[in-house]
Amino acid sequence: NIRFMKIYRYRTASFNTYRELLNKKFWFSRYSRLNDPFDGMYINNTGDGGLDKFVESLEICCFSKVPNSLLMWAHYTDSHRGICIELEVDDKEYKTSFLEVDYSEELPILDEVRTFPSGHPSEGSLRINIDKEGRIFRTKSLDWGYEEEVRIVRFAEESDNKGSMCECPGKLTAV
Protein backbone atom coordinates (compact mmCIF):
# COMPACT_ATOMS: atom_id res chain seq x y z
CA ASN A 1 0.00 0.00 0.00
CA ILE A 2 1.84 3.10 -1.27
CA ARG A 3 1.19 6.41 0.46
CA PHE A 4 1.84 9.76 -1.16
CA MET A 5 2.84 13.14 0.20
CA LYS A 6 2.46 16.53 -1.46
CA ILE A 7 5.26 19.10 -1.34
CA TYR A 8 5.35 22.61 -2.78
CA ARG A 9 7.86 24.84 -4.49
CA TYR A 10 7.13 28.57 -4.46
CA ARG A 11 8.67 30.35 -7.47
CA THR A 12 8.70 33.64 -9.33
CA ALA A 13 6.98 33.71 -12.73
CA SER A 14 10.19 33.73 -14.76
CA PHE A 15 11.82 32.02 -17.72
CA ASN A 16 13.82 29.82 -15.32
CA THR A 17 10.67 28.70 -13.53
CA TYR A 18 8.93 27.83 -16.79
CA ARG A 19 12.05 25.94 -17.83
CA GLU A 20 11.78 23.97 -14.55
CA LEU A 21 8.21 23.02 -15.39
CA LEU A 22 8.89 22.18 -19.02
CA ASN A 23 11.90 19.97 -18.30
CA LYS A 24 10.78 18.70 -14.88
CA LYS A 25 14.20 19.71 -13.64
CA PHE A 26 14.54 22.01 -10.68
CA TRP A 27 17.19 24.56 -9.75
CA PHE A 28 19.65 23.41 -7.08
CA SER A 29 21.50 26.36 -5.49
CA ARG A 30 24.89 26.29 -3.85
CA TYR A 31 24.77 26.85 -0.07
CA SER A 32 26.55 30.18 -0.58
CA ARG A 33 23.70 31.35 -2.86
CA LEU A 34 20.77 30.63 -0.49
CA ASN A 35 18.77 33.56 0.88
CA ASP A 36 19.60 32.69 4.51
CA PRO A 37 23.28 33.51 5.11
CA PHE A 38 23.35 31.14 8.10
CA ASP A 39 22.00 28.15 6.16
CA GLY A 40 24.69 25.47 6.03
CA MET A 41 26.68 27.05 8.85
CA TYR A 42 27.89 24.94 11.74
CA ILE A 43 30.52 24.82 14.44
CA ASN A 44 33.35 22.53 13.38
CA ASN A 45 35.12 21.19 16.49
CA THR A 46 36.89 18.44 14.58
CA GLY A 47 39.95 20.37 13.44
CA ASP A 48 39.35 18.83 9.99
CA GLY A 49 38.62 21.29 7.19
CA GLY A 50 37.67 18.51 4.77
CA LEU A 51 34.01 18.74 5.70
CA ASP A 52 34.02 22.50 5.07
CA LYS A 53 35.12 21.85 1.48
CA PHE A 54 32.54 19.08 1.20
CA VAL A 55 29.71 21.44 2.28
CA GLU A 56 30.89 24.06 -0.22
CA SER A 57 30.47 21.46 -2.98
CA LEU A 58 26.79 20.81 -2.25
CA GLU A 59 23.66 22.10 -3.95
CA ILE A 60 20.22 22.38 -2.37
CA CYS A 61 16.69 22.29 -3.80
CA CYS A 62 14.05 23.48 -1.35
CA PHE A 63 10.37 22.65 -1.01
CA SER A 64 7.69 23.25 1.61
CA LYS A 65 5.05 21.04 3.21
CA VAL A 66 2.71 24.08 3.29
CA PRO A 67 0.53 24.80 0.24
CA ASN A 68 -0.93 28.13 1.28
CA SER A 69 1.52 30.24 3.28
CA LEU A 70 1.15 33.99 2.79
CA LEU A 71 4.75 34.47 3.92
CA MET A 72 6.01 31.92 1.39
CA TRP A 73 4.02 33.66 -1.35
CA ALA A 74 5.47 37.01 -0.28
CA HIS A 75 9.09 35.85 0.03
CA TYR A 76 9.47 33.44 -2.90
CA THR A 77 6.95 34.39 -5.58
CA ASP A 78 7.82 38.03 -6.25
CA SER A 79 5.23 39.36 -3.79
CA HIS A 80 2.39 37.01 -4.73
CA ARG A 81 2.91 37.34 -8.51
CA GLY A 82 4.54 33.93 -9.04
CA ILE A 83 3.39 30.34 -8.83
CA CYS A 84 3.40 27.39 -6.47
CA ILE A 85 4.36 24.03 -7.94
CA GLU A 86 2.83 20.93 -6.33
CA LEU A 87 4.65 17.61 -6.46
CA GLU A 88 3.34 14.28 -5.28
CA VAL A 89 6.03 12.01 -3.87
CA ASP A 90 5.57 8.46 -2.65
CA ASP A 91 6.69 7.61 0.89
CA LYS A 92 9.74 5.63 -0.19
CA GLU A 93 11.03 8.42 -2.47
CA TYR A 94 10.33 10.98 0.24
CA LYS A 95 12.23 9.08 2.93
CA THR A 96 15.24 8.35 0.72
CA SER A 97 15.54 11.65 -1.17
CA PHE A 98 14.32 14.48 1.08
CA LEU A 99 15.65 15.87 4.35
CA GLU A 100 13.18 17.57 6.69
CA VAL A 101 14.62 20.81 8.04
CA ASP A 102 14.93 21.29 11.79
CA TYR A 103 14.67 24.80 13.23
CA SER A 104 16.89 25.85 16.10
CA GLU A 105 18.37 28.91 17.80
CA GLU A 106 21.75 27.19 17.87
CA LEU A 107 24.12 26.23 15.08
CA PRO A 108 24.74 22.50 14.73
CA ILE A 109 27.99 21.33 16.32
CA LEU A 110 30.19 18.85 14.56
CA ASP A 111 32.47 16.94 16.96
CA GLU A 112 33.58 14.07 14.74
CA VAL A 113 34.12 13.31 11.07
CA ARG A 114 34.81 9.76 10.01
CA THR A 115 36.98 9.31 6.96
CA PHE A 116 38.30 6.13 5.44
CA PRO A 117 42.02 5.47 5.97
CA SER A 118 44.67 5.48 3.29
CA GLY A 119 44.55 2.27 1.27
CA HIS A 120 40.84 1.61 2.02
CA PRO A 121 38.65 1.12 -1.11
CA SER A 122 36.65 4.20 -0.04
CA GLU A 123 39.74 6.33 0.69
CA GLY A 124 38.93 10.03 0.66
CA SER A 125 35.25 9.45 1.46
CA LEU A 126 33.34 10.80 4.44
CA ARG A 127 30.88 8.80 6.50
CA ILE A 128 28.07 11.00 7.75
CA ASN A 129 25.25 10.02 10.06
CA ILE A 130 22.30 12.14 8.87
CA ASP A 131 20.74 12.19 12.37
CA LYS A 132 23.94 13.44 14.00
CA GLU A 133 26.52 15.01 11.67
CA GLY A 134 23.87 15.50 9.00
CA ARG A 135 22.20 18.19 11.10
CA ILE A 136 24.51 20.64 9.31
CA PHE A 137 22.52 20.00 6.10
CA ARG A 138 19.10 20.37 7.64
CA THR A 139 19.22 23.03 10.38
CA LYS A 140 17.94 26.59 9.99
CA SER A 141 17.12 29.39 12.39
CA LEU A 142 13.77 29.29 14.19
CA ASP A 143 12.87 32.44 12.25
CA TRP A 144 12.34 30.29 9.15
CA GLY A 145 10.07 27.73 10.84
CA TYR A 146 6.97 28.90 8.95
CA GLU A 147 8.52 27.38 5.78
CA GLU A 148 8.20 23.76 7.00
CA GLU A 149 11.00 23.07 4.54
CA VAL A 150 12.09 19.79 3.03
CA ARG A 151 15.13 19.68 0.79
CA ILE A 152 17.23 17.58 -1.48
CA VAL A 153 20.98 17.89 -1.08
CA ARG A 154 23.29 16.79 -3.90
CA PHE A 155 26.91 17.12 -5.01
CA ALA A 156 27.64 19.87 -7.51
CA GLU A 157 28.98 18.54 -10.78
CA GLU A 158 31.00 21.71 -11.39
CA SER A 159 32.98 23.50 -8.72
CA ASP A 160 32.57 27.06 -10.00
CA ASN A 161 28.85 27.31 -10.71
CA LYS A 162 25.99 28.99 -8.82
CA GLY A 163 23.88 25.87 -9.08
CA SER A 164 22.39 23.55 -11.66
CA MET A 165 19.17 22.09 -13.02
CA CYS A 166 18.51 18.49 -11.95
CA GLU A 167 15.64 16.05 -11.90
CA CYS A 168 13.67 15.59 -8.68
CA PRO A 169 11.64 12.62 -7.56
CA GLY A 170 7.89 12.91 -7.63
CA LYS A 171 5.15 13.78 -10.07
CA LEU A 172 4.03 17.28 -10.97
CA THR A 173 0.36 17.42 -9.94
CA ALA A 174 -0.56 21.12 -9.94
CA VAL A 175 0.65 24.67 -10.54
PDB file of C-alpha atoms in Angstrom:
ATOM      1  CA  ASN A   1       0.000   0.000   0.000  1.00  0.00           C
ATOM      2  CA  ILE A   2       1.838   3.099  -1.270  1.00  0.00           C
ATOM      3  CA  ARG A   3       1.187   6.406   0.460  1.00  0.00           C
ATOM      4  CA  PHE A   4       1.838   9.763  -1.155  1.00  0.00           C
ATOM      5  CA  MET A   5       2.836  13.137   0.196  1.00  0.00           C
ATOM      6  CA  LYS A   6       2.460  16.531  -1.456  1.00  0.00           C
ATOM      7  CA  ILE A   7       5.262  19.097  -1.342  1.00  0.00           C
ATOM      8  CA  TYR A   8       5.346  22.605  -2.775  1.00  0.00           C
ATOM      9  CA  ARG A   9       7.859  24.840  -4.492  1.00  0.00           C
ATOM     10  CA  TYR A  10       7.128  28.570  -4.457  1.00  0.00           C
ATOM     11  CA  ARG A  11       8.668  30.348  -7.467  1.00  0.00           C
ATOM     12  CA  THR A  12       8.698  33.640  -9.327  1.00  0.00           C
ATOM     13  CA  ALA A  13       6.981  33.706 -12.725  1.00  0.00           C
ATOM     14  CA  SER A  14      10.187  33.733 -14.763  1.00  0.00           C
ATOM     15  CA  PHE A  15      11.818  32.020 -17.721  1.00  0.00           C
ATOM     16  CA  ASN A  16      13.821  29.824 -15.320  1.00  0.00           C
ATOM     17  CA  THR A  17      10.670  28.696 -13.527  1.00  0.00           C
ATOM     18  CA  TYR A  18       8.929  27.826 -16.787  1.00  0.00           C
ATOM     19  CA  ARG A  19      12.051  25.939 -17.834  1.00  0.00           C
ATOM     20  CA  GLU A  20      11.784  23.968 -14.550  1.00  0.00           C
ATOM     21  CA  LEU A  21       8.206  23.020 -15.392  1.00  0.00           C
ATOM     22  CA  LEU A  22       8.890  22.183 -19.024  1.00  0.00           C
ATOM     23  CA  ASN A  23      11.901  19.975 -18.304  1.00  0.00           C
ATOM     24  CA  LYS A  24      10.781  18.701 -14.876  1.00  0.00           C
ATOM     25  CA  LYS A  25      14.202  19.709 -13.637  1.00  0.00           C
ATOM     26  CA  PHE A  26      14.543  22.011 -10.682  1.00  0.00           C
ATOM     27  CA  TRP A  27      17.186  24.555  -9.752  1.00  0.00           C
ATOM     28  CA  PHE A  28      19.646  23.411  -7.081  1.00  0.00           C
ATOM     29  CA  SER A  29      21.500  26.355  -5.492  1.00  0.00           C
ATOM     30  CA  ARG A  30      24.889  26.295  -3.853  1.00  0.00           C
ATOM     31  CA  TYR A  31      24.773  26.850  -0.074  1.00  0.00           C
ATOM     32  CA  SER A  32      26.551  30.176  -0.585  1.00  0.00           C
ATOM     33  CA  ARG A  33      23.701  31.347  -2.857  1.00  0.00           C
ATOM     34  CA  LEU A  34      20.768  30.625  -0.494  1.00  0.00           C
ATOM     35  CA  ASN A  35      18.773  33.563   0.885  1.00  0.00           C
ATOM     36  CA  ASP A  36      19.598  32.693   4.511  1.00  0.00           C
ATOM     37  CA  PRO A  37      23.278  33.514   5.108  1.00  0.00           C
ATOM     38  CA  PHE A  38      23.345  31.141   8.097  1.00  0.00           C
ATOM     39  CA  ASP A  39      22.002  28.146   6.157  1.00  0.00           C
ATOM     40  CA  GLY A  40      24.691  25.474   6.031  1.00  0.00           C
ATOM     41  CA  MET A  41      26.676  27.051   8.852  1.00  0.00           C
ATOM     42  CA  TYR A  42      27.887  24.937  11.739  1.00  0.00           C
ATOM     43  CA  ILE A  43      30.522  24.824  14.439  1.00  0.00           C
ATOM     44  CA  ASN A  44      33.350  22.529  13.384  1.00  0.00           C
ATOM     45  CA  ASN A  45      35.122  21.194  16.490  1.00  0.00           C
ATOM     46  CA  THR A  46      36.894  18.439  14.576  1.00  0.00           C
ATOM     47  CA  GLY A  47      39.952  20.367  13.436  1.00  0.00           C
ATOM     48  CA  ASP A  48      39.348  18.827   9.989  1.00  0.00           C
ATOM     49  CA  GLY A  49      38.622  21.288   7.194  1.00  0.00           C
ATOM     50  CA  GLY A  50      37.673  18.512   4.771  1.00  0.00           C
ATOM     51  CA  LEU A  51      34.010  18.743   5.703  1.00  0.00           C
ATOM     52  CA  ASP A  52      34.023  22.495   5.068  1.00  0.00           C
ATOM     53  CA  LYS A  53      35.122  21.846   1.476  1.00  0.00           C
ATOM     54  CA  PHE A  54      32.536  19.084   1.203  1.00  0.00           C
ATOM     55  CA  VAL A  55      29.715  21.440   2.281  1.00  0.00           C
ATOM     56  CA  GLU A  56      30.890  24.062  -0.216  1.00  0.00           C
ATOM     57  CA  SER A  57      30.470  21.456  -2.976  1.00  0.00           C
ATOM     58  CA  LEU A  58      26.785  20.809  -2.245  1.00  0.00           C
ATOM     59  CA  GLU A  59      23.665  22.098  -3.953  1.00  0.00           C
ATOM     60  CA  ILE A  60      20.222  22.376  -2.369  1.00  0.00           C
ATOM     61  CA  CYS A  61      16.694  22.295  -3.800  1.00  0.00           C
ATOM     62  CA  CYS A  62      14.047  23.479  -1.349  1.00  0.00           C
ATOM     63  CA  PHE A  63      10.366  22.650  -1.011  1.00  0.00           C
ATOM     64  CA  SER A  64       7.688  23.249   1.614  1.00  0.00           C
ATOM     65  CA  LYS A  65       5.050  21.044   3.208  1.00  0.00           C
ATOM     66  CA  VAL A  66       2.709  24.077   3.291  1.00  0.00           C
ATOM     67  CA  PRO A  67       0.533  24.797   0.241  1.00  0.00           C
ATOM     68  CA  ASN A  68      -0.929  28.134   1.282  1.00  0.00           C
ATOM     69  CA  SER A  69       1.519  30.241   3.283  1.00  0.00           C
ATOM     70  CA  LEU A  70       1.148  33.993   2.793  1.00  0.00           C
ATOM     71  CA  LEU A  71       4.754  34.469   3.920  1.00  0.00           C
ATOM     72  CA  MET A  72       6.008  31.918   1.394  1.00  0.00           C
ATOM     73  CA  TRP A  73       4.016  33.660  -1.349  1.00  0.00           C
ATOM     74  CA  ALA A  74       5.473  37.007  -0.282  1.00  0.00           C
ATOM     75  CA  HIS A  75       9.088  35.849   0.027  1.00  0.00           C
ATOM     76  CA  TYR A  76       9.471  33.435  -2.895  1.00  0.00           C
ATOM     77  CA  THR A  77       6.948  34.385  -5.582  1.00  0.00           C
ATOM     78  CA  ASP A  78       7.824  38.031  -6.251  1.00  0.00           C
ATOM     79  CA  SER A  79       5.232  39.358  -3.790  1.00  0.00           C
ATOM     80  CA  HIS A  80       2.387  37.007  -4.734  1.00  0.00           C
ATOM     81  CA  ARG A  81       2.911  37.337  -8.513  1.00  0.00           C
ATOM     82  CA  GLY A  82       4.538  33.928  -9.036  1.00  0.00           C
ATOM     83  CA  ILE A  83       3.394  30.337  -8.834  1.00  0.00           C
ATOM     84  CA  CYS A  84       3.396  27.392  -6.469  1.00  0.00           C
ATOM     85  CA  ILE A  85       4.355  24.027  -7.937  1.00  0.00           C
ATOM     86  CA  GLU A  86       2.834  20.933  -6.332  1.00  0.00           C
ATOM     87  CA  LEU A  87       4.652  17.608  -6.463  1.00  0.00           C
ATOM     88  CA  GLU A  88       3.342  14.281  -5.277  1.00  0.00           C
ATOM     89  CA  VAL A  89       6.029  12.009  -3.871  1.00  0.00           C
ATOM     90  CA  ASP A  90       5.569   8.462  -2.647  1.00  0.00           C
ATOM     91  CA  ASP A  91       6.690   7.610   0.893  1.00  0.00           C
ATOM     92  CA  LYS A  92       9.735   5.633  -0.186  1.00  0.00           C
ATOM     93  CA  GLU A  93      11.031   8.421  -2.467  1.00  0.00           C
ATOM     94  CA  TYR A  94      10.329  10.977   0.239  1.00  0.00           C
ATOM     95  CA  LYS A  95      12.231   9.083   2.928  1.00  0.00           C
ATOM     96  CA  THR A  96      15.243   8.347   0.723  1.00  0.00           C
ATOM     97  CA  SER A  97      15.542  11.651  -1.172  1.00  0.00           C
ATOM     98  CA  PHE A  98      14.324  14.479   1.076  1.00  0.00           C
ATOM     99  CA  LEU A  99      15.645  15.873   4.352  1.00  0.00           C
ATOM    100  CA  GLU A 100      13.184  17.567   6.689  1.00  0.00           C
ATOM    101  CA  VAL A 101      14.622  20.807   8.036  1.00  0.00           C
ATOM    102  CA  ASP A 102      14.932  21.290  11.794  1.00  0.00           C
ATOM    103  CA  TYR A 103      14.669  24.797  13.234  1.00  0.00           C
ATOM    104  CA  SER A 104      16.892  25.848  16.105  1.00  0.00           C
ATOM    105  CA  GLU A 105      18.366  28.910  17.799  1.00  0.00           C
ATOM    106  CA  GLU A 106      21.754  27.192  17.865  1.00  0.00           C
ATOM    107  CA  LEU A 107      24.125  26.231  15.085  1.00  0.00           C
ATOM    108  CA  PRO A 108      24.736  22.501  14.734  1.00  0.00           C
ATOM    109  CA  ILE A 109      27.991  21.334  16.323  1.00  0.00           C
ATOM    110  CA  LEU A 110      30.193  18.850  14.560  1.00  0.00           C
ATOM    111  CA  ASP A 111      32.468  16.942  16.964  1.00  0.00           C
ATOM    112  CA  GLU A 112      33.577  14.070  14.735  1.00  0.00           C
ATOM    113  CA  VAL A 113      34.121  13.315  11.065  1.00  0.00           C
ATOM    114  CA  ARG A 114      34.814   9.762  10.007  1.00  0.00           C
ATOM    115  CA  THR A 115      36.975   9.307   6.959  1.00  0.00           C
ATOM    116  CA  PHE A 116      38.296   6.126   5.442  1.00  0.00           C
ATOM    117  CA  PRO A 117      42.019   5.468   5.971  1.00  0.00           C
ATOM    118  CA  SER A 118      44.666   5.483   3.288  1.00  0.00           C
ATOM    119  CA  GLY A 119      44.552   2.269   1.267  1.00  0.00           C
ATOM    120  CA  HIS A 120      40.844   1.606   2.024  1.00  0.00           C
ATOM    121  CA  PRO A 121      38.654   1.119  -1.106  1.00  0.00           C
ATOM    122  CA  SER A 122      36.646   4.205  -0.038  1.00  0.00           C
ATOM    123  CA  GLU A 123      39.738   6.329   0.694  1.00  0.00           C
ATOM    124  CA  GLY A 124      38.935  10.029   0.662  1.00  0.00           C
ATOM    125  CA  SER A 125      35.249   9.446   1.464  1.00  0.00           C
ATOM    126  CA  LEU A 126      33.342  10.802   4.435  1.00  0.00           C
ATOM    127  CA  ARG A 127      30.883   8.797   6.503  1.00  0.00           C
ATOM    128  CA  ILE A 128      28.072  11.004   7.754  1.00  0.00           C
ATOM    129  CA  ASN A 129      25.246  10.019  10.059  1.00  0.00           C
ATOM    130  CA  ILE A 130      22.297  12.144   8.871  1.00  0.00           C
ATOM    131  CA  ASP A 131      20.737  12.186  12.365  1.00  0.00           C
ATOM    132  CA  LYS A 132      23.940  13.438  14.001  1.00  0.00           C
ATOM    133  CA  GLU A 133      26.517  15.011  11.674  1.00  0.00           C
ATOM    134  CA  GLY A 134      23.867  15.505   9.000  1.00  0.00           C
ATOM    135  CA  ARG A 135      22.204  18.188  11.104  1.00  0.00           C
ATOM    136  CA  ILE A 136      24.511  20.636   9.310  1.00  0.00           C
ATOM    137  CA  PHE A 137      22.521  20.001   6.103  1.00  0.00           C
ATOM    138  CA  ARG A 138      19.098  20.371   7.641  1.00  0.00           C
ATOM    139  CA  THR A 139      19.215  23.025  10.382  1.00  0.00           C
ATOM    140  CA  LYS A 140      17.937  26.587   9.985  1.00  0.00           C
ATOM    141  CA  SER A 141      17.122  29.391  12.389  1.00  0.00           C
ATOM    142  CA  LEU A 142      13.769  29.288  14.192  1.00  0.00           C
ATOM    143  CA  ASP A 143      12.872  32.443  12.249  1.00  0.00           C
ATOM    144  CA  TRP A 144      12.343  30.287   9.149  1.00  0.00           C
ATOM    145  CA  GLY A 145      10.068  27.732  10.844  1.00  0.00           C
ATOM    146  CA  TYR A 146       6.969  28.897   8.949  1.00  0.00           C
ATOM    147  CA  GLU A 147       8.515  27.381   5.777  1.00  0.00           C
ATOM    148  CA  GLU A 148       8.202  23.763   6.997  1.00  0.00           C
ATOM    149  CA  GLU A 149      10.998  23.069   4.542  1.00  0.00           C
ATOM    150  CA  VAL A 150      12.087  19.794   3.034  1.00  0.00           C
ATOM    151  CA  ARG A 151      15.125  19.680   0.787  1.00  0.00           C
ATOM    152  CA  ILE A 152      17.226  17.581  -1.482  1.00  0.00           C
ATOM    153  CA  VAL A 153      20.976  17.886  -1.078  1.00  0.00           C
ATOM    154  CA  ARG A 154      23.291  16.790  -3.897  1.00  0.00           C
ATOM    155  CA  PHE A 155      26.911  17.116  -5.008  1.00  0.00           C
ATOM    156  CA  ALA A 156      27.637  19.865  -7.511  1.00  0.00           C
ATOM    157  CA  GLU A 157      28.981  18.544 -10.777  1.00  0.00           C
ATOM    158  CA  GLU A 158      31.005  21.706 -11.392  1.00  0.00           C
ATOM    159  CA  SER A 159      32.978  23.501  -8.722  1.00  0.00           C
ATOM    160  CA  ASP A 160      32.567  27.057 -10.004  1.00  0.00           C
ATOM    161  CA  ASN A 161      28.851  27.311 -10.710  1.00  0.00           C
ATOM    162  CA  LYS A 162      25.986  28.993  -8.817  1.00  0.00           C
ATOM    163  CA  GLY A 163      23.878  25.867  -9.081  1.00  0.00           C
ATOM    164  CA  SER A 164      22.392  23.547 -11.657  1.00  0.00           C
ATOM    165  CA  MET A 165      19.168  22.092 -13.018  1.00  0.00           C
ATOM    166  CA  CYS A 166      18.505  18.486 -11.951  1.00  0.00           C
ATOM    167  CA  GLU A 167      15.641  16.050 -11.895  1.00  0.00           C
ATOM    168  CA  CYS A 168      13.667  15.586  -8.681  1.00  0.00           C
ATOM    169  CA  PRO A 169      11.641  12.616  -7.562  1.00  0.00           C
ATOM    170  CA  GLY A 170       7.886  12.908  -7.627  1.00  0.00           C
ATOM    171  CA  LYS A 171       5.153  13.779 -10.066  1.00  0.00           C
ATOM    172  CA  LEU A 172       4.027  17.283 -10.972  1.00  0.00           C
ATOM    173  CA  THR A 173       0.356  17.424  -9.941  1.00  0.00           C
ATOM    174  CA  ALA A 174      -0.561  21.123  -9.940  1.00  0.00           C
ATOM    175  CA  VAL A 175       0.654  24.665 -10.545  1.00  0.00           C
TER     176      VAL A 175
END
